[in-house]
Amino acid sequence: MSDFEQSGAAVEFRRVQAEDLPAIVAMLADDALGAQRESPADLTPYQAAFERIAADPHQWLLAAVRDGRLVGTLQLTFVPGLSRRGATRSIIEGVRVHGDERGSGLGTQMIEWAIDESRRAGCQLVQLTSDATRIDAHRFYERLGFEASHLGFKLQL
Amino acid sequence: MSDFEQSGAAVEFRRVQAEDLPAIVAMLADDALGAQRESPADLTPYQAAFERIAADPHQWLLAAVRDGRLVGTLQLTFVPGLSRRGATRSIIEGVRVHGDERGSGLGTQMIEWAIDESRRAGCQLVQLTSDATRIDAHRFYERLGFEASHLGFKLQL
């Protein structure tokens, strides 16, 4: 172990548990776009959604924990498909790193975990969309080997 | 029923069955990008993928059939999530319309079906990515109300 690694507690990656929800929702809301979309004061809709996610074996809701404290989250979804010779792809959504952890390399570790987990699950492709305004995020994903080959379209219902 | 509608047989939307696979794979391959990615001469990987899709209740693999002939396909996936107040989103993938059907309005009917089905399933958001080179497809999705608000990143494993 290098001195650099010894300087902070190791991060643990595990599945989100019901008791993590307040901290997870606070992280989702602590973001320029999330602040307008989330309602951390009322956890009811998040609890119902958590039950849907936990019941779906194709979902992996990640909690990154350091020193017993929740410091990062993302959702990984495995989607079987016919195209690209029957490829299964994974989709990364809802990536958040706690403000205290910026520059710690945690975001990189989380995405690398998602890539490794996708490989273990037999995926041939990892994909994600990032809001066009998140320029720093785009550079981050490109450094990790992703290619911005697509446009992402959304329709609110 | 108008004269226009009487001039052609109505299209039927149903789930893809195992016996549809040769026609579906031929449509996936009959495309500028698909031609490089698909192998219609060997259906083995598609059969395995079809079984994975059929076993996953969050997948809807659509067959559009006219006069007993397969003329269109798309895949709709329902993804529960925590962000946006616990929103469930749907993802559209693998959209193909048979060459004979261009200009028939079938593509519009298929996407409108996917939007309606997403609403019935309780989704708050429909999303898709489209290769940056598919300029006509981008205009098509924008006409249907989608907003190109995101970049779509992909990483081949």
PDB file of C-alpha atoms in Angstrom:
ATOM      1  CA  MET A   1       0.000   0.000   0.000  1.00  0.00           C
ATOM      2  CA  SER A   2       1.414   3.412  -0.931  1.00  0.00           C
ATOM      3  CA  ASP A   3       1.667   6.359   1.457  1.00  0.00           C
ATOM      4  CA  PHE A   4      -1.004   8.068  -0.565  1.00  0.00           C
ATOM      5  CA  GLU A   5      -3.441   5.222   0.036  1.00  0.00           C
ATOM      6  CA  GLN A   6      -2.548   5.053   3.721  1.00  0.00           C
ATOM      7  CA  SER A   7      -3.429   8.733   4.164  1.00  0.00           C
ATOM      8  CA  GLY A   8      -7.216   8.056   4.062  1.00  0.00           C
ATOM      9  CA  ALA A   9      -9.521   5.204   5.002  1.00  0.00           C
ATOM     10  CA  ALA A  10     -10.305   2.846   2.127  1.00  0.00           C
ATOM     11  CA  VAL A  11     -13.671   3.231   0.455  1.00  0.00           C
ATOM     12  CA  GLU A  12     -16.127   0.334   0.681  1.00  0.00           C
ATOM     13  CA  PHE A  13     -18.593  -0.398  -2.138  1.00  0.00           C
ATOM     14  CA  ARG A  14     -21.837  -2.133  -1.192  1.00  0.00           C
ATOM     15  CA  ARG A  15     -25.536  -2.120  -2.095  1.00  0.00           C
ATOM     16  CA  VAL A  16     -27.679   0.754  -0.813  1.00  0.00           C
ATOM     17  CA  GLN A  17     -29.822  -0.272   2.188  1.00  0.00           C
ATOM     18  CA  ALA A  18     -33.153   1.305   3.181  1.00  0.00           C
ATOM     19  CA  GLU A  19     -31.450   3.166   6.065  1.00  0.00           C
ATOM     20  CA  ASP A  20     -29.089   4.905   3.592  1.00  0.00           C
ATOM     21  CA  LEU A  21     -31.957   6.691   1.819  1.00  0.00           C
ATOM     22  CA  PRO A  22     -31.811  10.053   3.668  1.00  0.00           C
ATOM     23  CA  ALA A  23     -28.078  10.405   2.897  1.00  0.00           C
ATOM     24  CA  ILE A  24     -28.538   9.242  -0.716  1.00  0.00           C
ATOM     25  CA  VAL A  25     -31.395  11.664  -1.381  1.00  0.00           C
ATOM     26  CA  ALA A  26     -29.399  14.508   0.208  1.00  0.00           C
ATOM     27  CA  MET A  27     -26.599  13.766  -2.281  1.00  0.00           C
ATOM     28  CA  LEU A  28     -29.025  13.645  -5.227  1.00  0.00           C
ATOM     29  CA  ALA A  29     -30.352  17.066  -4.201  1.00  0.00           C
ATOM     30  CA  ASP A  30     -26.888  18.597  -3.589  1.00  0.00           C
ATOM     31  CA  ASP A  31     -26.300  19.348  -7.258  1.00  0.00           C
ATOM     32  CA  ALA A  32     -27.077  22.220  -9.652  1.00  0.00           C
ATOM     33  CA  LEU A  33     -29.715  20.191 -11.542  1.00  0.00           C
ATOM     34  CA  GLY A  34     -30.769  17.919  -8.678  1.00  0.00           C
ATOM     35  CA  ALA A  35     -31.662  20.871  -6.445  1.00  0.00           C
ATOM     36  CA  GLN A  36     -34.615  21.627  -8.736  1.00  0.00           C
ATOM     37  CA  ARG A  37     -35.750  18.033  -9.129  1.00  0.00           C
ATOM     38  CA  GLU A  38     -35.511  16.429  -5.696  1.00  0.00           C
ATOM     39  CA  SER A  39     -37.516  16.780  -2.464  1.00  0.00           C
ATOM     40  CA  PRO A  40     -35.260  15.570   0.374  1.00  0.00           C
ATOM     41  CA  ALA A  41     -37.810  16.755   2.976  1.00  0.00           C
ATOM     42  CA  ASP A  42     -40.286  14.084   1.857  1.00  0.00           C
ATOM     43  CA  LEU A  43     -38.729  10.630   1.505  1.00  0.00           C
ATOM     44  CA  THR A  44     -42.015   8.816   0.691  1.00  0.00           C
ATOM     45  CA  PRO A  45     -41.542   8.644  -3.103  1.00  0.00           C
ATOM     46  CA  TYR A  46     -37.912   7.548  -2.661  1.00  0.00           C
ATOM     47  CA  GLN A  47     -38.894   4.731  -0.287  1.00  0.00           C
ATOM     48  CA  ALA A  48     -41.406   3.373  -2.828  1.00  0.00           C
ATOM     49  CA  ALA A  49     -38.792   3.643  -5.595  1.00  0.00           C
ATOM     50  CA  PHE A  50     -36.178   1.910  -3.431  1.00  0.00           C
ATOM     51  CA  GLU A  51     -38.533  -1.069  -3.027  1.00  0.00           C
ATOM     52  CA  ARG A  52     -38.988  -1.259  -6.818  1.00  0.00           C
ATOM     53  CA  ILE A  53     -35.210  -1.169  -7.355  1.00  0.00           C
ATOM     54  CA  ALA A  54     -34.487  -3.754  -4.645  1.00  0.00           C
ATOM     55  CA  ALA A  55     -37.061  -6.137  -6.208  1.00  0.00           C
ATOM     56  CA  ASP A  56     -35.434  -5.969  -9.670  1.00  0.00           C
ATOM     57  CA  PRO A  57     -32.414  -8.288 -10.062  1.00  0.00           C
ATOM     58  CA  HIS A  58     -31.152  -6.171 -13.000  1.00  0.00           C
ATOM     59  CA  GLN A  59     -30.472  -3.172 -10.747  1.00  0.00           C
ATOM     60  CA  TRP A  60     -27.366  -2.433  -8.667  1.00  0.00           C
ATOM     61  CA  LEU A  61     -27.718   0.654  -6.470  1.00  0.00           C
ATOM     62  CA  LEU A  62     -24.225   1.422  -5.221  1.00  0.00           C
ATOM     63  CA  ALA A  63     -23.270   3.026  -1.914  1.00  0.00           C
ATOM     64  CA  ALA A  64     -19.653   4.177  -1.544  1.00  0.00           C
ATOM     65  CA  VAL A  65     -18.831   4.364   2.159  1.00  0.00           C
ATOM     66  CA  ARG A  66     -15.719   5.829   3.805  1.00  0.00           C
ATOM     67  CA  ASP A  67     -15.220   5.895   7.587  1.00  0.00           C
ATOM     68  CA  GLY A  68     -18.829   4.723   8.015  1.00  0.00           C
ATOM     69  CA  ARG A  69     -20.095   7.723   6.042  1.00  0.00           C
ATOM     70  CA  LEU A  70     -21.932   7.588   2.702  1.00  0.00           C
ATOM     71  CA  VAL A  71     -19.783   9.495   0.177  1.00  0.00           C
ATOM     72  CA  GLY A  72     -20.986   8.382  -3.255  1.00  0.00           C
ATOM     73  CA  THR A  73     -23.749   6.641  -5.170  1.00  0.00           C
ATOM     74  CA  LEU A  74     -24.685   5.472  -8.641  1.00  0.00           C
ATOM     75  CA  GLN A  75     -27.206   3.125 -10.211  1.00  0.00           C
ATOM     76  CA  LEU A  76     -26.165   0.396 -12.608  1.00  0.00           C
ATOM     77  CA  THR A  77     -28.841  -1.335 -14.738  1.00  0.00           C
ATOM     78  CA  PHE A  78     -28.284  -4.434 -16.892  1.00  0.00           C
ATOM     79  CA  VAL A  79     -30.369  -4.464 -20.087  1.00  0.00           C
ATOM     80  CA  PRO A  80     -30.462  -7.565 -22.304  1.00  0.00           C
ATOM     81  CA  GLY A  81     -30.989  -6.747 -25.987  1.00  0.00           C
ATOM     82  CA  LEU A  82     -31.041  -8.157 -29.506  1.00  0.00           C
ATOM     83  CA  SER A  83     -28.949  -5.580 -31.350  1.00  0.00           C
ATOM     84  CA  ARG A  84     -25.123  -5.862 -31.598  1.00  0.00           C
ATOM     85  CA  ARG A  85     -25.406  -9.684 -31.812  1.00  0.00           C
ATOM     86  CA  GLY A  86     -27.582 -10.024 -28.735  1.00  0.00           C
ATOM     87  CA  ALA A  87     -25.448  -7.765 -26.547  1.00  0.00           C
ATOM     88  CA  THR A  88     -26.336  -7.051 -22.943  1.00  0.00           C
ATOM     89  CA  ARG A  89     -25.522  -3.459 -22.071  1.00  0.00           C
ATOM     90  CA  SER A  90     -25.293  -1.696 -18.735  1.00  0.00           C
ATOM     91  CA  ILE A  91     -26.552   1.806 -18.066  1.00  0.00           C
ATOM     92  CA  ILE A  92     -25.092   4.101 -15.410  1.00  0.00           C
ATOM     93  CA  GLU A  93     -27.472   6.677 -13.882  1.00  0.00           C
ATOM     94  CA  GLY A  94     -27.624   8.969 -10.872  1.00  0.00           C
ATOM     95  CA  VAL A  95     -23.898   9.394 -10.257  1.00  0.00           C
ATOM     96  CA  ARG A  96     -23.167  11.563  -7.223  1.00  0.00           C
ATOM     97  CA  VAL A  97     -20.002  12.181  -5.209  1.00  0.00           C
ATOM     98  CA  HIS A  98     -20.192  13.986  -1.856  1.00  0.00           C
ATOM     99  CA  GLY A  99     -18.865  17.557  -1.961  1.00  0.00           C
ATOM    100  CA  ASP A 100     -16.120  16.712   0.599  1.00  0.00           C
ATOM    101  CA  GLU A 101     -14.761  14.019  -1.733  1.00  0.00           C
ATOM    102  CA  ARG A 102     -14.151  16.118  -4.851  1.00  0.00           C
ATOM    103  CA  GLY A 103     -10.650  15.487  -6.147  1.00  0.00           C
ATOM    104  CA  SER A 104     -10.233  12.309  -4.079  1.00  0.00           C
ATOM    105  CA  GLY A 105     -10.508  10.049  -7.137  1.00  0.00           C
ATOM    106  CA  LEU A 106     -13.726   8.536  -5.777  1.00  0.00           C
ATOM    107  CA  GLY A 107     -15.703   9.291  -8.956  1.00  0.00           C
ATOM    108  CA  THR A 108     -13.107   7.441 -11.013  1.00  0.00           C
ATOM    109  CA  GLN A 109     -13.153   4.493  -8.597  1.00  0.00           C
ATOM    110  CA  MET A 110     -16.954   4.336  -8.788  1.00  0.00           C
ATOM    111  CA  ILE A 111     -17.083   4.353 -12.604  1.00  0.00           C
ATOM    112  CA  GLU A 112     -14.255   1.806 -12.759  1.00  0.00           C
ATOM    113  CA  TRP A 113     -16.243  -0.382 -10.349  1.00  0.00           C
ATOM    114  CA  ALA A 114     -19.300  -0.048 -12.647  1.00  0.00           C
ATOM    115  CA  ILE A 115     -17.211  -1.038 -15.685  1.00  0.00           C
ATOM    116  CA  ASP A 116     -15.755  -4.066 -13.863  1.00  0.00           C
ATOM    117  CA  GLU A 117     -19.164  -5.119 -12.556  1.00  0.00           C
ATOM    118  CA  SER A 118     -20.609  -4.806 -16.092  1.00  0.00           C
ATOM    119  CA  ARG A 119     -17.833  -7.035 -17.425  1.00  0.00           C
ATOM    120  CA  ARG A 120     -18.495  -9.612 -14.682  1.00  0.00           C
ATOM    121  CA  ALA A 121     -22.211  -9.563 -15.646  1.00  0.00           C
ATOM    122  CA  GLY A 122     -21.316 -10.336 -19.282  1.00  0.00           C
ATOM    123  CA  CYS A 123     -22.103  -6.881 -20.723  1.00  0.00           C
ATOM    124  CA  GLN A 124     -20.480  -5.871 -24.017  1.00  0.00           C
ATOM    125  CA  LEU A 125     -21.272  -2.159 -23.655  1.00  0.00           C
ATOM    126  CA  VAL A 126     -21.538   0.405 -20.852  1.00  0.00           C
ATOM    127  CA  GLN A 127     -23.521   3.545 -21.567  1.00  0.00           C
ATOM    128  CA  LEU A 128     -24.741   6.660 -19.830  1.00  0.00           C
ATOM    129  CA  THR A 129     -26.138  10.054 -20.683  1.00  0.00           C
ATOM    130  CA  SER A 130     -24.945  13.319 -19.200  1.00  0.00           C
ATOM    131  CA  ASP A 131     -26.786  16.628 -19.323  1.00  0.00           C
ATOM    132  CA  ALA A 132     -25.344  18.797 -22.107  1.00  0.00           C
ATOM    133  CA  THR A 133     -24.520  21.502 -19.526  1.00  0.00           C
ATOM    134  CA  ARG A 134     -22.248  19.244 -17.425  1.00  0.00           C
ATOM    135  CA  ILE A 135     -19.020  20.025 -19.312  1.00  0.00           C
ATOM    136  CA  ASP A 136     -16.709  18.794 -16.526  1.00  0.00           C
ATOM    137  CA  ALA A 137     -18.560  15.476 -16.396  1.00  0.00           C
ATOM    138  CA  HIS A 138     -18.073  15.034 -20.154  1.00  0.00           C
ATOM    139  CA  ARG A 139     -14.295  15.429 -19.834  1.00  0.00           C
ATOM    140  CA  PHE A 140     -14.334  13.027 -16.889  1.00  0.00           C
ATOM    141  CA  TYR A 141     -16.124  10.274 -18.863  1.00  0.00           C
ATOM    142  CA  GLU A 142     -13.892  10.781 -21.893  1.00  0.00           C
ATOM    143  CA  ARG A 143     -10.789  10.375 -19.715  1.00  0.00           C
ATOM    144  CA  LEU A 144     -12.251   7.046 -18.553  1.00  0.00           C
ATOM    145  CA  GLY A 145     -12.537   5.835 -22.169  1.00  0.00           C
ATOM    146  CA  PHE A 146     -16.166   6.675 -22.968  1.00  0.00           C
ATOM    147  CA  GLU A 147     -16.984   8.129 -26.363  1.00  0.00           C
ATOM    148  CA  ALA A 148     -19.659  10.836 -26.763  1.00  0.00           C
ATOM    149  CA  SER A 149     -20.990   9.123 -29.875  1.00  0.00           C
ATOM    150  CA  HIS A 150     -24.706   9.741 -29.285  1.00  0.00           C
ATOM    151  CA  LEU A 151     -27.283  12.392 -28.528  1.00  0.00           C
ATOM    152  CA  GLY A 152     -29.505  11.719 -25.538  1.00  0.00           C
ATOM    153  CA  PHE A 153     -33.202  12.548 -26.023  1.00  0.00           C
ATOM    154  CA  LYS A 154     -35.683  12.856 -23.174  1.00  0.00           C
ATOM    155  CA  LEU A 155     -39.430  13.361 -23.008  1.00  0.00           C
ATOM    156  CA  GLN A 156     -41.136  14.211 -19.710  1.00  0.00           C
ATOM    157  CA  LEU A 157     -44.505  12.489 -19.245  1.00  0.00           C
TER     158      LEU A 157
ATOM    159  CA  MET B   1     -62.335   5.355 -40.898  1.00  0.00           C
ATOM    160  CA  SER B   2     -60.894   7.690 -43.517  1.00  0.00           C
ATOM    161  CA  ASP B   3     -60.128   6.697 -47.129  1.00  0.00           C
ATOM    162  CA  PHE B   4     -56.461   7.059 -46.286  1.00  0.00           C
ATOM    163  CA  GLU B   5     -56.687   4.512 -43.489  1.00  0.00           C
ATOM    164  CA  GLN B   6     -58.732   2.131 -45.680  1.00  0.00           C
ATOM    165  CA  SER B   7     -56.011   2.130 -48.321  1.00  0.00           C
ATOM    166  CA  GLY B   8     -53.704  -0.080 -46.228  1.00  0.00           C
ATOM    167  CA  ALA B   9     -54.148  -2.879 -43.687  1.00  0.00           C
ATOM    168  CA  ALA B  10     -53.949  -1.703 -40.072  1.00  0.00           C
ATOM    169  CA  VAL B  11     -50.719  -2.372 -38.222  1.00  0.00           C
ATOM    170  CA  GLU B  12     -50.813  -4.721 -35.239  1.00  0.00           C
ATOM    171  CA  PHE B  13     -48.478  -4.247 -32.247  1.00  0.00           C
ATOM    172  CA  ARG B  14     -47.595  -7.353 -30.230  1.00  0.00           C
ATOM    173  CA  ARG B  15     -44.651  -8.898 -28.394  1.00  0.00           C
ATOM    174  CA  VAL B  16     -41.864 -10.475 -30.463  1.00  0.00           C
ATOM    175  CA  GLN B  17     -42.084 -14.296 -30.493  1.00  0.00           C
ATOM    176  CA  ALA B  18     -39.160 -16.677 -30.992  1.00  0.00           C
ATOM    177  CA  GLU B  19     -40.296 -17.391 -34.568  1.00  0.00           C
ATOM    178  CA  ASP B  20     -39.978 -13.660 -35.441  1.00  0.00           C
ATOM    179  CA  LEU B  21     -36.224 -13.632 -34.783  1.00  0.00           C
ATOM    180  CA  PRO B  22     -34.966 -14.129 -38.377  1.00  0.00           C
ATOM    181  CA  ALA B  23     -37.114 -11.213 -39.617  1.00  0.00           C
ATOM    182  CA  ILE B  24     -36.160  -9.023 -36.639  1.00  0.00           C
ATOM    183  CA  VAL B  25     -32.422  -9.663 -37.060  1.00  0.00           C
ATOM    184  CA  ALA B  26     -32.700  -8.978 -40.801  1.00  0.00           C
ATOM    185  CA  MET B  27     -34.203  -5.564 -39.952  1.00  0.00           C
ATOM    186  CA  LEU B  28     -31.482  -4.829 -37.369  1.00  0.00           C
ATOM    187  CA  ALA B  29     -28.861  -5.584 -40.042  1.00  0.00           C
ATOM    188  CA  ASP B  30     -30.602  -3.578 -42.809  1.00  0.00           C
ATOM    189  CA  ASP B  31     -29.211  -0.268 -41.623  1.00  0.00           C
ATOM    190  CA  ALA B  32     -26.058   1.791 -42.215  1.00  0.00           C
ATOM    191  CA  LEU B  33     -24.720   1.145 -38.702  1.00  0.00           C
ATOM    192  CA  GLY B  34     -26.406  -2.220 -38.119  1.00  0.00           C
ATOM    193  CA  ALA B  35     -24.813  -3.755 -41.233  1.00  0.00           C
ATOM    194  CA  GLN B  36     -21.413  -3.610 -39.475  1.00  0.00           C
ATOM    195  CA  ARG B  37     -22.652  -4.861 -36.118  1.00  0.00           C
ATOM    196  CA  GLU B  38     -25.043  -7.731 -36.837  1.00  0.00           C
ATOM    197  CA  SER B  39     -24.615 -11.302 -38.088  1.00  0.00           C
ATOM    198  CA  PRO B  40     -27.986 -12.397 -39.526  1.00  0.00           C
ATOM    199  CA  ALA B  41     -26.439 -15.630 -40.885  1.00  0.00           C
ATOM    200  CA  ASP B  42     -25.896 -16.913 -37.336  1.00  0.00           C
ATOM    201  CA  LEU B  43     -28.948 -16.530 -35.094  1.00  0.00           C
ATOM    202  CA  THR B  44     -27.443 -18.332 -32.078  1.00  0.00           C
ATOM    203  CA  PRO B  45     -26.461 -15.214 -30.079  1.00  0.00           C
ATOM    204  CA  TYR B  46     -29.851 -13.623 -30.835  1.00  0.00           C
ATOM    205  CA  GLN B  47     -31.742 -16.700 -29.598  1.00  0.00           C
ATOM    206  CA  ALA B  48     -29.847 -16.615 -26.290  1.00  0.00           C
ATOM    207  CA  ALA B  49     -30.511 -12.862 -25.987  1.00  0.00           C
ATOM    208  CA  PHE B  50     -34.195 -13.340 -26.778  1.00  0.00           C
ATOM    209  CA  GLU B  51     -34.497 -15.780 -23.868  1.00  0.00           C
ATOM    210  CA  ARG B  52     -32.874 -13.238 -21.530  1.00  0.00           C
ATOM    211  CA  ILE B  53     -35.281 -10.522 -22.710  1.00  0.00           C
ATOM    212  CA  ALA B  54     -38.368 -12.765 -22.459  1.00  0.00           C
ATOM    213  CA  ALA B  55     -37.425 -13.709 -18.871  1.00  0.00           C
ATOM    214  CA  ASP B  56     -37.177 -10.047 -17.747  1.00  0.00           C
ATOM    215  CA  PRO B  57     -40.572  -8.488 -16.893  1.00  0.00           C
ATOM    216  CA  HIS B  58     -39.099  -4.978 -17.386  1.00  0.00           C
ATOM    217  CA  GLN B  59     -38.590  -5.560 -21.133  1.00  0.00           C
ATOM    218  CA  TRP B  60     -41.099  -5.087 -23.958  1.00  0.00           C
ATOM    219  CA  LEU B  61     -39.802  -6.224 -27.341  1.00  0.00           C
ATOM    220  CA  LEU B  62     -42.267  -4.870 -29.880  1.00  0.00           C
ATOM    221  CA  ALA B  63     -43.196  -6.432 -33.222  1.00  0.00           C
ATOM    222  CA  ALA B  64     -45.180  -4.244 -35.645  1.00  0.00           C
ATOM    223  CA  VAL B  65     -47.016  -6.525 -38.090  1.00  0.00           C
ATOM    224  CA  ARG B  66     -48.932  -5.543 -41.227  1.00  0.00           C
ATOM    225  CA  ASP B  67     -50.652  -8.098 -43.491  1.00  0.00           C
ATOM    226  CA  GLY B  68     -48.968 -10.877 -41.499  1.00  0.00           C
ATOM    227  CA  ARG B  69     -45.529  -9.415 -42.229  1.00  0.00           C
ATOM    228  CA  LEU B  70     -43.078  -8.027 -39.666  1.00  0.00           C
ATOM    229  CA  VAL B  71     -42.516  -4.343 -40.543  1.00  0.00           C
ATOM    230  CA  GLY B  72     -41.064  -2.756 -37.411  1.00  0.00           C
ATOM    231  CA  THR B  73     -39.464  -3.380 -34.040  1.00  0.00           C
ATOM    232  CA  LEU B  74     -38.229  -1.577 -30.961  1.00  0.00           C
ATOM    233  CA  GLN B  75     -37.292  -2.476 -27.414  1.00  0.00           C
ATOM    234  CA  LEU B  76     -38.790  -0.691 -24.426  1.00  0.00           C
ATOM    235  CA  THR B  77     -37.164  -1.096 -20.985  1.00  0.00           C
ATOM    236  CA  PHE B  78     -38.626   0.128 -17.688  1.00  0.00           C
ATOM    237  CA  VAL B  79     -35.991   1.275 -15.184  1.00  0.00           C
ATOM    238  CA  PRO B  80     -36.985   2.155 -11.604  1.00  0.00           C
ATOM    239  CA  GLY B  81     -34.764   4.828 -10.070  1.00  0.00           C
ATOM    240  CA  LEU B  82     -34.262   7.130  -7.084  1.00  0.00           C
ATOM    241  CA  SER B  83     -33.511  10.414  -8.838  1.00  0.00           C
ATOM    242  CA  ARG B  84     -36.272  12.847  -9.894  1.00  0.00           C
ATOM    243  CA  ARG B  85     -38.287  11.921  -6.772  1.00  0.00           C
ATOM    244  CA  GLY B  86     -38.126   8.190  -7.367  1.00  0.00           C
ATOM    245  CA  ALA B  87     -39.074   8.367 -11.037  1.00  0.00           C
ATOM    246  CA  THR B  88     -39.355   5.259 -13.176  1.00  0.00           C
ATOM    247  CA  ARG B  89     -38.057   5.953 -16.676  1.00  0.00           C
ATOM    248  CA  SER B  90     -38.401   3.994 -19.878  1.00  0.00           C
ATOM    249  CA  ILE B  91     -35.640   3.563 -22.437  1.00  0.00           C
ATOM    250  CA  ILE B  92     -36.260   2.983 -26.135  1.00  0.00           C
ATOM    251  CA  GLU B  93     -33.593   1.002 -28.028  1.00  0.00           C
ATOM    252  CA  GLY B  94     -33.218  -0.849 -31.319  1.00  0.00           C
ATOM    253  CA  VAL B  95     -35.810   1.058 -33.353  1.00  0.00           C
ATOM    254  CA  ARG B  96     -36.127  -0.285 -36.911  1.00  0.00           C
ATOM    255  CA  VAL B  97     -38.750   0.247 -39.631  1.00  0.00           C
ATOM    256  CA  HIS B  98     -38.762  -1.976 -42.716  1.00  0.00           C
ATOM    257  CA  GLY B  99     -37.491  -0.222 -45.871  1.00  0.00           C
ATOM    258  CA  ASP B 100     -40.879  -0.704 -47.598  1.00  0.00           C
ATOM    259  CA  GLU B 101     -42.605   1.226 -44.825  1.00  0.00           C
ATOM    260  CA  ARG B 102     -40.604   4.474 -44.977  1.00  0.00           C
ATOM    261  CA  GLY B 103     -43.002   7.415 -45.096  1.00  0.00           C
ATOM    262  CA  SER B 104     -45.975   5.322 -43.934  1.00  0.00           C
ATOM    263  CA  GLY B 105     -46.012   6.937 -40.490  1.00  0.00           C
ATOM    264  CA  LEU B 106     -45.172   3.594 -38.880  1.00  0.00           C
ATOM    265  CA  GLY B 107     -42.134   4.996 -37.011  1.00  0.00           C
ATOM    266  CA  THR B 108     -44.337   7.692 -35.472  1.00  0.00           C
ATOM    267  CA  GLN B 109     -46.971   5.102 -34.499  1.00  0.00           C
ATOM    268  CA  MET B 110     -44.314   2.919 -32.874  1.00  0.00           C
ATOM    269  CA  ILE B 111     -42.812   5.750 -30.807  1.00  0.00           C
ATOM    270  CA  GLU B 112     -46.290   6.972 -29.823  1.00  0.00           C
ATOM    271  CA  TRP B 113     -47.094   3.415 -28.733  1.00  0.00           C
ATOM    272  CA  ALA B 114     -43.900   3.383 -26.624  1.00  0.00           C
ATOM    273  CA  ILE B 115     -44.831   6.710 -25.019  1.00  0.00           C
ATOM    274  CA  ASP B 116     -48.375   5.493 -24.234  1.00  0.00           C
ATOM    275  CA  GLU B 117     -47.080   2.182 -22.862  1.00  0.00           C
ATOM    276  CA  SER B 118     -44.563   4.072 -20.680  1.00  0.00           C
ATOM    277  CA  ARG B 119     -47.376   6.223 -19.291  1.00  0.00           C
ATOM    278  CA  ARG B 120     -49.474   3.121 -18.564  1.00  0.00           C
ATOM    279  CA  ALA B 121     -46.477   1.613 -16.727  1.00  0.00           C
ATOM    280  CA  GLY B 122     -46.231   4.731 -14.517  1.00  0.00           C
ATOM    281  CA  CYS B 123     -43.055   6.182 -16.059  1.00  0.00           C
ATOM    282  CA  GLN B 124     -42.356   9.903 -15.663  1.00  0.00           C
ATOM    283  CA  LEU B 125     -39.704  10.047 -18.382  1.00  0.00           C
ATOM    284  CA  VAL B 126     -38.992   8.369 -21.731  1.00  0.00           C
ATOM    285  CA  GLN B 127     -35.426   8.473 -23.006  1.00  0.00           C
ATOM    286  CA  LEU B 128     -33.323   7.176 -25.851  1.00  0.00           C
ATOM    287  CA  THR B 129     -29.968   7.798 -27.451  1.00  0.00           C
ATOM    288  CA  SER B 130     -29.392   8.181 -31.156  1.00  0.00           C
ATOM    289  CA  ASP B 131     -26.048   7.952 -32.915  1.00  0.00           C
ATOM    290  CA  ALA B 132     -24.714  11.468 -33.603  1.00  0.00           C
ATOM    291  CA  THR B 133     -24.629  10.664 -37.339  1.00  0.00           C
ATOM    292  CA  ARG B 134     -28.379   9.893 -37.596  1.00  0.00           C
ATOM    293  CA  ILE B 135     -29.488  13.467 -38.374  1.00  0.00           C
ATOM    294  CA  ASP B 136     -32.903  12.452 -39.791  1.00  0.00           C
ATOM    295  CA  ALA B 137     -33.639  10.433 -36.660  1.00  0.00           C
ATOM    296  CA  HIS B 138     -32.849  13.470 -34.485  1.00  0.00           C
ATOM    297  CA  ARG B 139     -35.392  15.604 -36.360  1.00  0.00           C
ATOM    298  CA  PHE B 140     -37.915  12.769 -36.096  1.00  0.00           C
ATOM    299  CA  TYR B 141     -37.586  12.524 -32.288  1.00  0.00           C
ATOM    300  CA  GLU B 142     -37.725  16.293 -31.877  1.00  0.00           C
ATOM    301  CA  ARG B 143     -40.975  16.414 -33.884  1.00  0.00           C
ATOM    302  CA  LEU B 144     -42.379  13.850 -31.437  1.00  0.00           C
ATOM    303  CA  GLY B 145     -41.574  16.123 -28.475  1.00  0.00           C
ATOM    304  CA  PHE B 146     -38.219  14.748 -27.351  1.00  0.00           C
ATOM    305  CA  GLU B 147     -35.499  17.185 -26.337  1.00  0.00           C
ATOM    306  CA  ALA B 148     -31.836  16.521 -27.176  1.00  0.00           C
ATOM    307  CA  SER B 149     -30.775  17.665 -23.707  1.00  0.00           C
ATOM    308  CA  HIS B 150     -27.996  15.120 -23.116  1.00  0.00           C
ATOM    309  CA  LEU B 151     -24.861  13.611 -24.585  1.00  0.00           C
ATOM    310  CA  GLY B 152     -24.808   9.827 -24.841  1.00  0.00           C
ATOM    311  CA  PHE B 153     -21.515   8.175 -23.869  1.00  0.00           C
ATOM    312  CA  LYS B 154     -20.630   4.588 -24.714  1.00  0.00           C
ATOM    313  CA  LEU B 155     -17.757   2.308 -23.802  1.00  0.00           C
ATOM    314  CA  GLN B 156     -17.245  -1.020 -25.581  1.00  0.00           C
ATOM    315  CA  LEU B 157     -16.090  -3.819 -23.279  1.00  0.00           C
TER     316      LEU B 157
END
